[in-house]
C-alpha cells in the first residue's frame, strides 16, 4: 500500500463527457466561471436586482457584457428574468433554485478568499 492521497475518478452522468469540448455541461461551467458570470451569481445571491442595480454592483462591467452574461445565464437556467411592461421596461433578475445551488460554493469561495486577505489600507 502506498502512502498519500489516492486519485479517484469522479463518476459523471453517463449522458455527459465533461472532458470533451462539445459537452453542454462544460459550456455551463464556462459560463459560470467566465470573467463576469461569477460576479453576476454572487451579486444576485441575496437579492433580486434590476439591470441597472446589477450593473452598479459589479464595477467595471459594461452594459453590453452584462447583457451578454445575463443572456447565457438565463439560457442555462441559472438566472430568471422578469420584464415589467412599463416605459421604459423594468427588467429584474434573480437566481433560480439551480442558480442558488451553483452560487453557494462560489459565495463560499469568495468569502474564504476575502477572509484570508490582509486588510486593505485606506487609499
Coordinates of N, CA and C in Angstrom, one line a residue:
X1 N 0.8 -1.2 0.0 CA 0.0 0.0 0.0 C 0.9 1.2 0.0
X2 N 0.6 2.2 -0.8 CA 1.4 3.4 -0.9 C 0.7 4.5 0.0
X3 N 1.6 5.4 0.5 CA 1.0 6.5 1.3 C 0.7 7.6 0.4
X4 N -0.1 8.5 0.9 CA -0.5 9.7 0.1 C -1.9 9.6 -0.4
X5 N -2.3 10.6 -1.0 CA -3.7 10.7 -1.5 C -3.9 9.8 -2.7
X6 N -5.1 9.2 -2.7 CA -5.4 8.4 -3.9 C -6.3 9.2 -4.8
X7 N -6.0 9.1 -6.1 CA -6.8 9.8 -7.0 C -8.0 8.9 -7.4
X8 N -9.2 9.4 -7.3 CA -10.3 8.6 -7.8 C -11.0 9.4 -8.8
X9 N -11.5 8.8 -9.8 CA -12.2 9.4 -10.9 C -13.6 9.7 -10.5
X10 N -14.1 10.9 -10.6 CA -15.5 11.2 -10.3 C -16.4 10.7 -11.3
X11 N -17.4 10.0 -10.9 CA -18.4 9.4 -11.9 C -19.3 10.6 -12.4
X12 N -19.3 10.8 -13.6 CA -20.2 11.8 -14.2 C -21.4 11.1 -14.8
X13 N -22.4 11.8 -15.0 CA -23.6 11.2 -15.5 C -23.2 10.6 -16.9
X14 N -23.8 9.4 -17.2 CA -23.4 8.8 -18.5 C -23.7 9.7 -19.7
X15 N -24.6 10.6 -19.5 CA -25.1 11.5 -20.6 C -24.0 12.5 -21.0
X16 N -23.1 12.8 -20.1 CA -22.1 13.9 -20.3 C -20.7 13.4 -20.3
X17 N -19.9 13.8 -21.2 CA -18.5 13.5 -21.2 C -17.8 14.9 -21.0
X18 N -17.6 15.2 -19.7 CA -17.3 16.6 -19.3 C -15.9 17.0 -19.8
X19 N -15.1 16.1 -20.2 CA -13.7 16.4 -20.7 C -13.7 16.6 -22.3
X20 N -14.9 16.4 -22.9 CA -15.0 16.7 -24.3 C -15.4 18.1 -24.6
X21 N -14.9 18.7 -25.6 CA -15.2 20.1 -25.8 C -16.6 20.4 -26.2
X22 N -17.3 19.4 -26.7 CA -18.7 19.7 -27.1 C -19.8 19.3 -26.0
X23 N -19.3 19.1 -24.8 CA -20.2 18.8 -23.7 C -21.0 20.0 -23.2
X24 N -22.3 19.9 -23.1 CA -23.1 21.1 -22.7 C -22.8 21.4 -21.2
X25 N -22.4 20.4 -20.4 CA -22.1 20.7 -19.0 C -20.8 21.6 -19.0
X26 N -19.9 21.3 -19.9 CA -18.7 22.1 -19.9 C -19.0 23.5 -20.3
X27 N -19.9 23.7 -21.3 CA -20.3 25.1 -21.7 C -20.9 25.8 -20.5
X28 N -21.7 25.2 -19.7 CA -22.3 25.8 -18.5 C -21.2 26.2 -17.5
X29 N -20.2 25.3 -17.3 CA -19.1 25.7 -16.4 C -18.4 26.9 -16.9
X30 N -18.2 26.9 -18.2 CA -17.5 28.1 -18.8 C -18.3 29.4 -18.6
X31 N -19.6 29.3 -18.7 CA -20.5 30.5 -18.4 C -20.4 30.9 -17.0
X32 N -20.5 30.0 -16.1 CA -20.5 30.3 -14.6 C -19.2 30.9 -14.2
X33 N -18.1 30.3 -14.7 CA -16.7 30.8 -14.3 C -16.1 31.8 -15.3
X34 N -17.0 32.4 -16.1 CA -16.5 33.4 -17.0 C -16.1 34.6 -16.2
X35 N -15.4 35.6 -16.8 CA -15.0 36.8 -16.1 C -16.1 37.5 -15.4
X36 N -17.3 37.5 -16.0 CA -18.4 38.2 -15.3 C -19.5 37.3 -14.8
X37 N -19.6 36.1 -15.2 CA -20.6 35.1 -14.7 C -20.6 34.9 -13.2
X38 N -19.4 34.7 -12.7 CA -19.3 34.5 -11.3 C -19.7 35.7 -10.5
X39 N -19.4 36.9 -11.0 CA -19.8 38.1 -10.3 C -21.3 38.4 -10.3
X40 N -22.0 38.0 -11.4 CA -23.4 38.1 -11.5 C -24.1 37.2 -10.5
X41 N -23.6 35.9 -10.4 CA -24.2 35.0 -9.5 C -23.9 35.4 -8.0
X42 N -22.8 35.9 -7.7 CA -22.5 36.4 -6.4 C -23.4 37.7 -6.1
X43 N -23.5 38.6 -7.0 CA -24.3 39.8 -6.8 C -25.8 39.4 -6.5
X44 N -26.3 38.4 -7.2 CA -27.7 38.0 -7.0 C -27.9 37.1 -5.8
X45 N -26.9 36.7 -5.1 CA -27.0 35.7 -4.0 C -28.0 36.1 -2.9
X46 N -28.3 37.4 -2.7 CA -29.2 37.7 -1.6 C -30.4 38.5 -2.0
X47 N -30.3 39.1 -3.2 CA -31.4 40.0 -3.6 C -31.6 39.8 -5.1
X48 N -32.9 40.0 -5.5 CA -33.2 40.1 -6.9 C -32.8 41.6 -7.3
X49 N -32.3 41.8 -8.4 CA -31.8 43.1 -8.8 C -32.3 43.5 -10.2
X50 N -32.6 44.8 -10.4 CA -32.9 45.3 -11.7 C -31.6 45.5 -12.4
X51 N -31.7 45.6 -13.8 CA -30.5 45.6 -14.6 C -29.5 46.7 -14.1
X52 N -30.0 47.9 -13.9 CA -29.1 49.0 -13.6 C -28.5 48.7 -12.2
X53 N -29.2 48.1 -11.3 CA -28.7 47.9 -9.9 C -27.6 46.8 -10.0
X54 N -27.8 45.8 -10.9 CA -26.8 44.8 -11.1 C -25.5 45.4 -11.7
X55 N -25.7 46.3 -12.7 CA -24.6 46.9 -13.3 C -23.8 47.7 -12.3
X56 N -24.5 48.5 -11.4 CA -23.8 49.3 -10.4 C -23.1 48.4 -9.4
X57 N -23.6 47.2 -9.1 CA -23.0 46.4 -8.1 C -21.7 45.7 -8.6
X58 N -21.5 45.6 -9.9 CA -20.4 44.9 -10.5 C -19.5 46.0 -11.2
X59 N -18.6 46.6 -10.5 CA -17.8 47.7 -11.1 C -16.9 47.1 -12.2
X60 N -16.9 47.9 -13.3 CA -16.0 47.5 -14.4 C -16.8 46.8 -15.5
X61 N -18.0 46.3 -15.3 CA -18.7 45.6 -16.4 C -19.4 46.6 -17.2
X62 N -19.4 46.4 -18.5 CA -20.1 47.3 -19.5 C -21.6 46.8 -19.6
X63 N -22.4 47.6 -20.1 CA -23.8 47.2 -20.3 C -23.9 46.0 -21.2
X64 N -23.1 46.1 -22.3 CA -23.0 45.0 -23.3 C -22.6 43.7 -22.7
X65 N -21.6 43.7 -21.9 CA -21.1 42.4 -21.3 C -22.1 41.9 -20.3
X66 N -22.7 42.8 -19.5 CA -23.7 42.4 -18.5 C -24.9 41.7 -19.3
X67 N -25.3 42.4 -20.3 CA -26.5 41.8 -21.1 C -26.1 40.4 -21.7
X68 N -24.9 40.3 -22.2 CA -24.5 39.0 -22.8 C -24.4 37.9 -21.7
X69 N -23.8 38.3 -20.6 CA -23.6 37.4 -19.5 C -25.0 36.9 -18.9
X70 N -25.9 37.9 -18.7 CA -27.2 37.5 -18.2 C -27.9 36.6 -19.2
X71 N -27.8 36.9 -20.5 CA -28.5 36.1 -21.5 C -28.1 34.6 -21.4
X72 N -26.8 34.3 -21.3 CA -26.4 32.9 -21.3 C -26.7 32.3 -19.9
X73 N -26.7 33.1 -18.8 CA -27.1 32.5 -17.5 C -28.6 32.2 -17.5
X74 N -29.4 33.0 -18.2 CA -30.8 32.8 -18.3 C -31.0 31.5 -19.1
X75 N -30.3 31.4 -20.3 CA -30.5 30.2 -21.1 C -30.0 29.0 -20.4
X76 N -29.0 29.1 -19.5 CA -28.6 27.9 -18.8 C -29.5 27.5 -17.6
X77 N -30.5 28.4 -17.3 CA -31.4 28.1 -16.2 C -30.9 28.5 -14.9
X78 N -29.9 29.3 -14.8 CA -29.3 29.7 -13.5 C -29.9 31.0 -13.0
X79 N -30.4 31.9 -13.9 CA -30.9 33.2 -13.6 C -32.3 33.3 -14.3
X80 N -33.3 33.9 -13.6 CA -34.6 34.2 -14.2 C -34.6 35.7 -14.5
X81 N -35.5 36.0 -15.5 CA -35.6 37.4 -16.0 C -37.1 37.7 -16.0
X82 N -37.4 38.9 -15.4 CA -38.8 39.3 -15.4 C -38.9 40.7 -15.9
X83 N -39.8 40.9 -16.9 CA -39.9 42.2 -17.6 C -41.2 42.8 -17.2
X84 N -41.2 44.0 -16.6 CA -42.4 44.8 -16.3 C -42.8 45.6 -17.5
X85 N -44.0 45.5 -18.0 CA -44.4 46.3 -19.3 C -44.6 47.8 -19.0
X86 N -43.6 48.4 -18.6 CA -43.6 49.9 -18.3 C -42.8 50.6 -19.4
X87 N -42.8 51.9 -19.4 CA -42.0 52.7 -20.3 C -41.0 53.5 -19.5
X88 N -39.7 53.3 -19.5 CA -39.1 52.1 -20.2 C -39.3 50.8 -19.4
X89 N -39.2 49.7 -20.0 CA -39.4 48.4 -19.3 C -38.5 48.3 -18.1
X90 N -39.0 47.7 -17.0 CA -38.2 47.4 -15.9 C -37.9 45.9 -15.9
X91 N -36.6 45.6 -15.9 CA -36.2 44.2 -16.0 C -35.5 43.9 -14.7
X92 N -36.0 42.8 -14.1 CA -35.4 42.3 -12.8 C -34.9 40.9 -13.0
X93 N -33.8 40.6 -12.4 CA -33.1 39.3 -12.5 C -32.9 38.7 -11.1
X94 N -33.0 37.4 -11.0 CA -32.8 36.7 -9.7 C -32.3 35.3 -10.0
X95 N -31.9 34.6 -9.0 CA -31.3 33.3 -9.1 C -32.5 32.3 -9.1
X96 N -32.4 31.3 -10.0 CA -33.3 30.2 -9.9 C -32.8 29.3 -8.8
X97 N -33.6 28.2 -8.5 CA -33.1 27.3 -7.5 C -31.8 26.7 -7.9
X98 N -31.7 26.3 -9.1 CA -30.4 25.8 -9.6 C -29.3 26.8 -9.5
X99 N -29.6 28.1 -9.8 CA -28.6 29.1 -9.7 C -28.1 29.3 -8.3
X100 N -29.1 29.2 -7.3 CA -28.7 29.2 -5.9 C -27.7 28.1 -5.5
X101 N -28.1 26.9 -6.0 CA -27.2 25.7 -5.7 C -25.8 26.0 -6.3
X102 N -25.7 26.5 -7.5 CA -24.4 26.7 -8.1 C -23.7 27.9 -7.4
X103 N -24.5 28.9 -7.0 CA -23.9 30.1 -6.4 C -23.4 29.9 -5.0
X104 N -23.9 28.9 -4.3 CA -23.5 28.7 -2.9 C -22.0 28.4 -2.8
X105 N -21.4 27.5 -3.5 CA -20.0 27.3 -3.4 C -19.2 28.4 -3.9
X106 N -19.7 29.2 -4.9 CA -19.0 30.4 -5.4 C -18.9 31.4 -4.3
X107 N -20.0 31.6 -3.6 CA -20.1 32.6 -2.5 C -19.1 32.1 -1.4
X108 N -19.1 30.8 -1.1 CA -18.2 30.3 -0.1 C -16.8 30.5 -0.4
X109 N -16.4 30.3 -1.7 CA -15.1 30.6 -2.2 C -14.7 32.0 -2.0
X110 N -15.6 32.9 -2.5 CA -15.4 34.4 -2.3 C -15.2 34.7 -0.9
X111 N -16.0 34.2 0.0 CA -15.9 34.5 1.5 C -14.6 34.0 2.0
X112 N -14.2 32.8 1.7 CA -12.9 32.3 2.2 C -11.7 33.1 1.7
X113 N -11.8 33.6 0.4 CA -10.7 34.4 -0.1 C -10.6 35.7 0.6
X114 N -11.8 36.4 0.8 CA -11.8 37.7 1.4 C -11.4 37.6 2.9
X115 N -11.7 36.5 3.6 CA -11.3 36.4 5.0 C -9.8 36.2 5.1
X116 N -9.2 35.6 4.1 CA -7.7 35.4 4.2 C -6.9 36.6 3.8
X117 N -7.5 37.5 3.0 CA -6.7 38.6 2.6 C -6.3 39.6 3.7
X118 N -5.2 40.2 3.6 CA -4.8 41.2 4.6 C -5.8 42.4 4.4
X119 N -6.1 43.1 5.5 CA -7.0 44.2 5.5 C -6.4 45.3 4.5
X120 N -7.2 45.9 3.8 CA -6.8 47.0 2.8 C -6.6 48.2 3.6
X121 N -5.5 48.9 3.3 CA -5.3 50.2 3.9 C -6.0 51.3 3.2
X122 N -6.5 52.3 3.9 CA -7.2 53.3 3.2 C -6.4 54.0 2.1
X123 N -7.0 54.1 0.9 CA -6.2 54.7 -0.2 C -6.6 56.0 -0.4

